[in-house]
Short mmCIF file of C-alpha atoms in Angstrom, two decimals:
data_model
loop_
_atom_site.label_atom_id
_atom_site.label_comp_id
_atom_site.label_asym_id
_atom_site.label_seq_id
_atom_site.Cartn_x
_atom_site.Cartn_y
_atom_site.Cartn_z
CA UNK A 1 0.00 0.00 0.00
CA UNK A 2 1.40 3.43 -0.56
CA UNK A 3 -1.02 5.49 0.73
CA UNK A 4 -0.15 8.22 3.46
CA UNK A 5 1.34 6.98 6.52
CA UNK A 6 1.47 8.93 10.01
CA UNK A 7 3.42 7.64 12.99
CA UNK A 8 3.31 6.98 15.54
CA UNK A 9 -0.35 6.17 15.78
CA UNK A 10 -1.24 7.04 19.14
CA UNK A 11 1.04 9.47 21.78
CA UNK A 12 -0.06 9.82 25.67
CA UNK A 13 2.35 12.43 26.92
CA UNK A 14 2.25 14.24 30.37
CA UNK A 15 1.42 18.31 30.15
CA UNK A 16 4.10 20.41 29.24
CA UNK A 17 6.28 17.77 27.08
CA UNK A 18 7.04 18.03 23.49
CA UNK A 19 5.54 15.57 20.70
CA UNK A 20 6.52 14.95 17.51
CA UNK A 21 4.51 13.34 14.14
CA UNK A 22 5.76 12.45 10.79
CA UNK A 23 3.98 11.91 8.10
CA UNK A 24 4.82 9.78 4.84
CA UNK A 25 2.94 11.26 1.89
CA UNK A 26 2.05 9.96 -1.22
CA UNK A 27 5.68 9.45 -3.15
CA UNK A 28 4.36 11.90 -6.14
CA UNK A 29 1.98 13.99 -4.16
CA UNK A 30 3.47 17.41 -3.66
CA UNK A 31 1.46 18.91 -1.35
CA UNK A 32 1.24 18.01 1.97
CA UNK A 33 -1.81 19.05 4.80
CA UNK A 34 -1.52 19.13 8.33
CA UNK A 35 -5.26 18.72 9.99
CA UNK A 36 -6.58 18.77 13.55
CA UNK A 37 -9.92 16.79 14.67
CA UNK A 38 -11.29 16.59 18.02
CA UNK A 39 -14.09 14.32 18.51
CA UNK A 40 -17.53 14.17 16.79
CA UNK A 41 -16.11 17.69 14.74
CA UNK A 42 -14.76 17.41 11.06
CA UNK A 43 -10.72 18.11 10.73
CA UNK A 44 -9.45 21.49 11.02
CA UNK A 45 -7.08 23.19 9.02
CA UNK A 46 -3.75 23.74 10.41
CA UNK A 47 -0.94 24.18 7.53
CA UNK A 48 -0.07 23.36 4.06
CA UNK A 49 3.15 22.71 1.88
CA UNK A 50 3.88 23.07 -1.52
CA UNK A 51 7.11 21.13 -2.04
CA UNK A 52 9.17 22.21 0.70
CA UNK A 53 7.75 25.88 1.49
CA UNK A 54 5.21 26.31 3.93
CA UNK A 55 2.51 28.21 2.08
CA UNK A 56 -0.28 28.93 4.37
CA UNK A 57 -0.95 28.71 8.55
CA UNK A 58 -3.66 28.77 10.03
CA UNK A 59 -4.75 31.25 13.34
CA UNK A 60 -5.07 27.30 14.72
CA UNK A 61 -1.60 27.14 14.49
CA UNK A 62 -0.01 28.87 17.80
CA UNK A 63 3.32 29.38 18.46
CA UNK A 64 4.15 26.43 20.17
CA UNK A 65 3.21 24.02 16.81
CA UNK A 66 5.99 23.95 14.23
CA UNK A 67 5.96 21.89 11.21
CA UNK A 68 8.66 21.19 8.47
CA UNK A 69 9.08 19.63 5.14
CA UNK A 70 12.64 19.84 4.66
CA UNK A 71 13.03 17.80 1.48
CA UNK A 72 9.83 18.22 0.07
CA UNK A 73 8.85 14.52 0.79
CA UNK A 74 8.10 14.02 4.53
CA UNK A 75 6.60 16.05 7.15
CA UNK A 76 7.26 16.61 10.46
CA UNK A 77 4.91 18.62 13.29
CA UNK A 78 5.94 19.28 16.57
CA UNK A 79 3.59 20.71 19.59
CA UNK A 80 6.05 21.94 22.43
CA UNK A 81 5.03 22.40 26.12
CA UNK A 82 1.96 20.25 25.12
CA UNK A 83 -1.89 21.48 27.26
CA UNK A 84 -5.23 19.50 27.67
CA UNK A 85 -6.26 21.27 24.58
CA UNK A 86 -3.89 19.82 22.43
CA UNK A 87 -5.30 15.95 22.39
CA UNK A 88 -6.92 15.57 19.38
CA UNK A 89 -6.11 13.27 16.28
CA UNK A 90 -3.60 14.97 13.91
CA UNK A 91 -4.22 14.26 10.19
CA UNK A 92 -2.30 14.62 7.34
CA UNK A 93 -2.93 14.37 3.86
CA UNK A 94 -1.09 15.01 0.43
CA UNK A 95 -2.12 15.35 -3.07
CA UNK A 96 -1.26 16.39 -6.40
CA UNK A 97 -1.52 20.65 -7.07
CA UNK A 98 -5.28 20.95 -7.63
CA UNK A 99 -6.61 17.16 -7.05
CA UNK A 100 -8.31 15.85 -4.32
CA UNK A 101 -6.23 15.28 -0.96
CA UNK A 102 -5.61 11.57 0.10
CA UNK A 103 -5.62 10.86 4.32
CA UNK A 104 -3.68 9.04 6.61
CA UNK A 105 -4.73 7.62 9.27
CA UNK A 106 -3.69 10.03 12.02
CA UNK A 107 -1.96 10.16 15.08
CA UNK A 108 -4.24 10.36 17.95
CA UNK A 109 -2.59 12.53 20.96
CA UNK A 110 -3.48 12.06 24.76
CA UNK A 111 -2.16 14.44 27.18
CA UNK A 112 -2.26 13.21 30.89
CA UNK B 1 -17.78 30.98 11.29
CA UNK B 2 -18.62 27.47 9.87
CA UNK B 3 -18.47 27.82 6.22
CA UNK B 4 -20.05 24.58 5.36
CA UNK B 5 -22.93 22.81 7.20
CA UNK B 6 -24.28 19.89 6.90
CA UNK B 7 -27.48 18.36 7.80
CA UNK B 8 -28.81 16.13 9.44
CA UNK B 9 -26.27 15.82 11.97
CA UNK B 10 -27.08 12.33 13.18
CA UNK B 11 -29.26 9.65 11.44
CA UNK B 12 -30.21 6.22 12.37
CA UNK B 13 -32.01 4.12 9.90
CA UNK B 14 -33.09 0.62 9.00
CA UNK B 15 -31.30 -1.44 6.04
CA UNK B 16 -33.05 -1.00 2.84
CA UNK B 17 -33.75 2.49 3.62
CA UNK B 18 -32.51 5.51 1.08
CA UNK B 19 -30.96 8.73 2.52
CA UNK B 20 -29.88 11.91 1.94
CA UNK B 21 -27.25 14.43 3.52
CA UNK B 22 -27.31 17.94 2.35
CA UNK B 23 -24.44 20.10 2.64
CA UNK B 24 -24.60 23.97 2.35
CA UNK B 25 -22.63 27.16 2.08
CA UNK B 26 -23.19 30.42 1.72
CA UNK B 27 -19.74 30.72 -0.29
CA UNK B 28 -18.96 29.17 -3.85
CA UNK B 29 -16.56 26.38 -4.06
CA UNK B 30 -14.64 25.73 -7.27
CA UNK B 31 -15.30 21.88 -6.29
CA UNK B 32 -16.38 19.73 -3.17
CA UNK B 33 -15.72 16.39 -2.18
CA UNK B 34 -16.81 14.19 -0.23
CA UNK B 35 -15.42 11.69 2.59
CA UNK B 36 -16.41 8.67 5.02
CA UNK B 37 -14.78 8.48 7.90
CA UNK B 38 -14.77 5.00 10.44
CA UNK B 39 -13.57 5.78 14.16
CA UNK B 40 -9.85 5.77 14.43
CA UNK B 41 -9.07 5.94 10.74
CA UNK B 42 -8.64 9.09 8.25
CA UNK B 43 -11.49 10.21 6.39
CA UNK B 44 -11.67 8.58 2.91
CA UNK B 45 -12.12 10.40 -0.44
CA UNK B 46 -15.94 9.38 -2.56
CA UNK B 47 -15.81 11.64 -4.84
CA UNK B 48 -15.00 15.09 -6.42
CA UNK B 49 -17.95 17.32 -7.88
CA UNK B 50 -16.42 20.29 -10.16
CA UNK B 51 -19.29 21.51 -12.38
CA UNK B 52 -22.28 23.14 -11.30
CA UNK B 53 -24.92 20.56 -11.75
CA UNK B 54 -22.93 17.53 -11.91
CA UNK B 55 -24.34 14.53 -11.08
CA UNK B 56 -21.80 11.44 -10.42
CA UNK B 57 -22.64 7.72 -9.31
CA UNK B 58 -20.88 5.38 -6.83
CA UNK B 59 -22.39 2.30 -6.62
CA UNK B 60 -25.82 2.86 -4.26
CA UNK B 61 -24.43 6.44 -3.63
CA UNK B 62 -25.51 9.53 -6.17
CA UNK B 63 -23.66 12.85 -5.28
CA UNK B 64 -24.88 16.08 -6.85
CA UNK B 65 -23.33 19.51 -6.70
CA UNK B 66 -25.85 22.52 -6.58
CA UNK B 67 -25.84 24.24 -9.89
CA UNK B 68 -24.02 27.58 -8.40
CA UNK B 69 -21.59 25.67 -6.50
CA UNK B 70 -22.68 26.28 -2.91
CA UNK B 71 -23.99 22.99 -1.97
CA UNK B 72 -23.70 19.52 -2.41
CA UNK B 73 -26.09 16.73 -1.77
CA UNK B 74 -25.28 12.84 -1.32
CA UNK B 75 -27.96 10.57 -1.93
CA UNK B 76 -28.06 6.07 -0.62
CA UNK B 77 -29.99 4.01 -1.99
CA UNK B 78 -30.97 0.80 -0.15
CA UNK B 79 -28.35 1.60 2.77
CA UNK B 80 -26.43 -1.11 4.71
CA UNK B 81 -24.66 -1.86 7.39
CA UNK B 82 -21.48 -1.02 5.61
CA UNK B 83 -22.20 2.54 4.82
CA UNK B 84 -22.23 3.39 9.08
CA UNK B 85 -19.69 5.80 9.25
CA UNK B 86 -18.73 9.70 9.28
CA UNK B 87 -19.79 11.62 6.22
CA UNK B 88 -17.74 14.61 5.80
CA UNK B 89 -18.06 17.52 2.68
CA UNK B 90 -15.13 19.86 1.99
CA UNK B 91 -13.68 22.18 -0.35
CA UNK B 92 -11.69 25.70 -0.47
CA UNK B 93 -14.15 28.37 -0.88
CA UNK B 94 -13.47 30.35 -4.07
CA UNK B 95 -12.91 33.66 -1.75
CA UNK B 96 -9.54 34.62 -2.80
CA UNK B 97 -6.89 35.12 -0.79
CA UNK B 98 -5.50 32.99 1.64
CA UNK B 99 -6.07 29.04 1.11
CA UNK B 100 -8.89 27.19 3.76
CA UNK B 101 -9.51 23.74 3.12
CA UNK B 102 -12.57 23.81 4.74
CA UNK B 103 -14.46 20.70 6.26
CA UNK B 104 -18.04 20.54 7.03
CA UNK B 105 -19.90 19.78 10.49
CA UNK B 106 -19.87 15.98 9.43
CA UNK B 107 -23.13 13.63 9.34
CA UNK B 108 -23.03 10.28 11.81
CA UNK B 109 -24.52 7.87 9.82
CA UNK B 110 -25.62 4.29 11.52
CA UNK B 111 -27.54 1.67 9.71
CA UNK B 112 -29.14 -1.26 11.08
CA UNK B 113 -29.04 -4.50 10.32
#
């Protein structure tokens, strides 16, 4: 399967640690989406990259979330000095410029 | 402010029966989709509607898009079990500017055997 893969799939952290997710997208896909869901809501828009170059961020994203694409292939987003508010499951999806985006299957954060 | 909303939230039905979620905007999108979602997994792309008007076909499901691009509508036939799940719309509204994937507030679907 070469879908798009997130790890790891679950996190429990304690308040006030850092987290980091990758994500895998598809191998031709360009762009890559970072999304946030809480339960029983539809995903959120966090970010978006074009290659390597962050192109858009949303208001969502405070200063303590950073994500990278360094090479244009995989993704990285880090929360630092995680809160309560931060467990949710963090999507990401890629696609091609224009064409529908294709999901992973998340990475579901707790925070104790 | 919730761009895209969908209705009804939550719907229960029997096998056999045929439903419809509606999903609405006050904005124009240059094209929807729409997903299914199961708990714990990543929402999974139906379809893509581009033209105002356009009617496409999945199987049981029929998906329309409104014809000035501001709402969508998916139709099931004869539902089944198989077709419980989390029924999401989204697009980027044609507002210029800045990009917004946008999601909408999701339908529950559960069918019963």
């Amino acid at each position: 399967d070469t879908g798009v893969s997130q790890d790891p799939r679950h996190k429990i952290t304690k308040r006030g640690q850092n987290v980091t997710f990758r994500c895998d997208p598809i191998s031709e896909h360009n762009r890559l989406y970072w999304y946030r869901q809480t339960l029983g809501q539809g995903p959120e828009f966090l970010t978006y990259f074009q290659n390597e170059a962050q192109l858009e961020k949303s208001r969502l994203l405070s200063d303590r979330f950073s994500a990278e694409r360094p090479k244009g292939s995989f993704s990285t987003l880090e929360i630092q000095r995680t809160e309560q508010g931060d467990s949710a499951m963090y999507l990401c999806a890629s696609s091609l410029a224009g064409g529908p985006q294709h999901f992973g299957d998340g990475t579901r954060l707790s925070i104790l | 402010t919730q761009l895209l909303e969908q209705s009804p939230q939550f719907l229960s039905i029997q096998e056999g029966e045929n439903l419809t979620v509606y999903c609405n905007s006050s904005s124009v999108f240059s094209s929807l989709q729409w997903y299914r979602q199961e708990p714990g997994e990543g929402p999974v792309l139906l379809v893509t509607v581009v033209t105002g008007g356009e009617v496409k076909k999945l199987k049981r499901l029929t998906f329309q898009f409104g014809d000035a691009r501001k709402d969508s509508s998916l139709h099931i036939t004869a539902a089944q079990p198989g077709d419980t799940g989390l029924y999401l719309c989204a697009g980027d509204p044609v507002l210029g500017g800045t990009y917004k994937y946008i999601f909408g507030t999701g339908t529950r679907l559960k069918v019963l055997a």
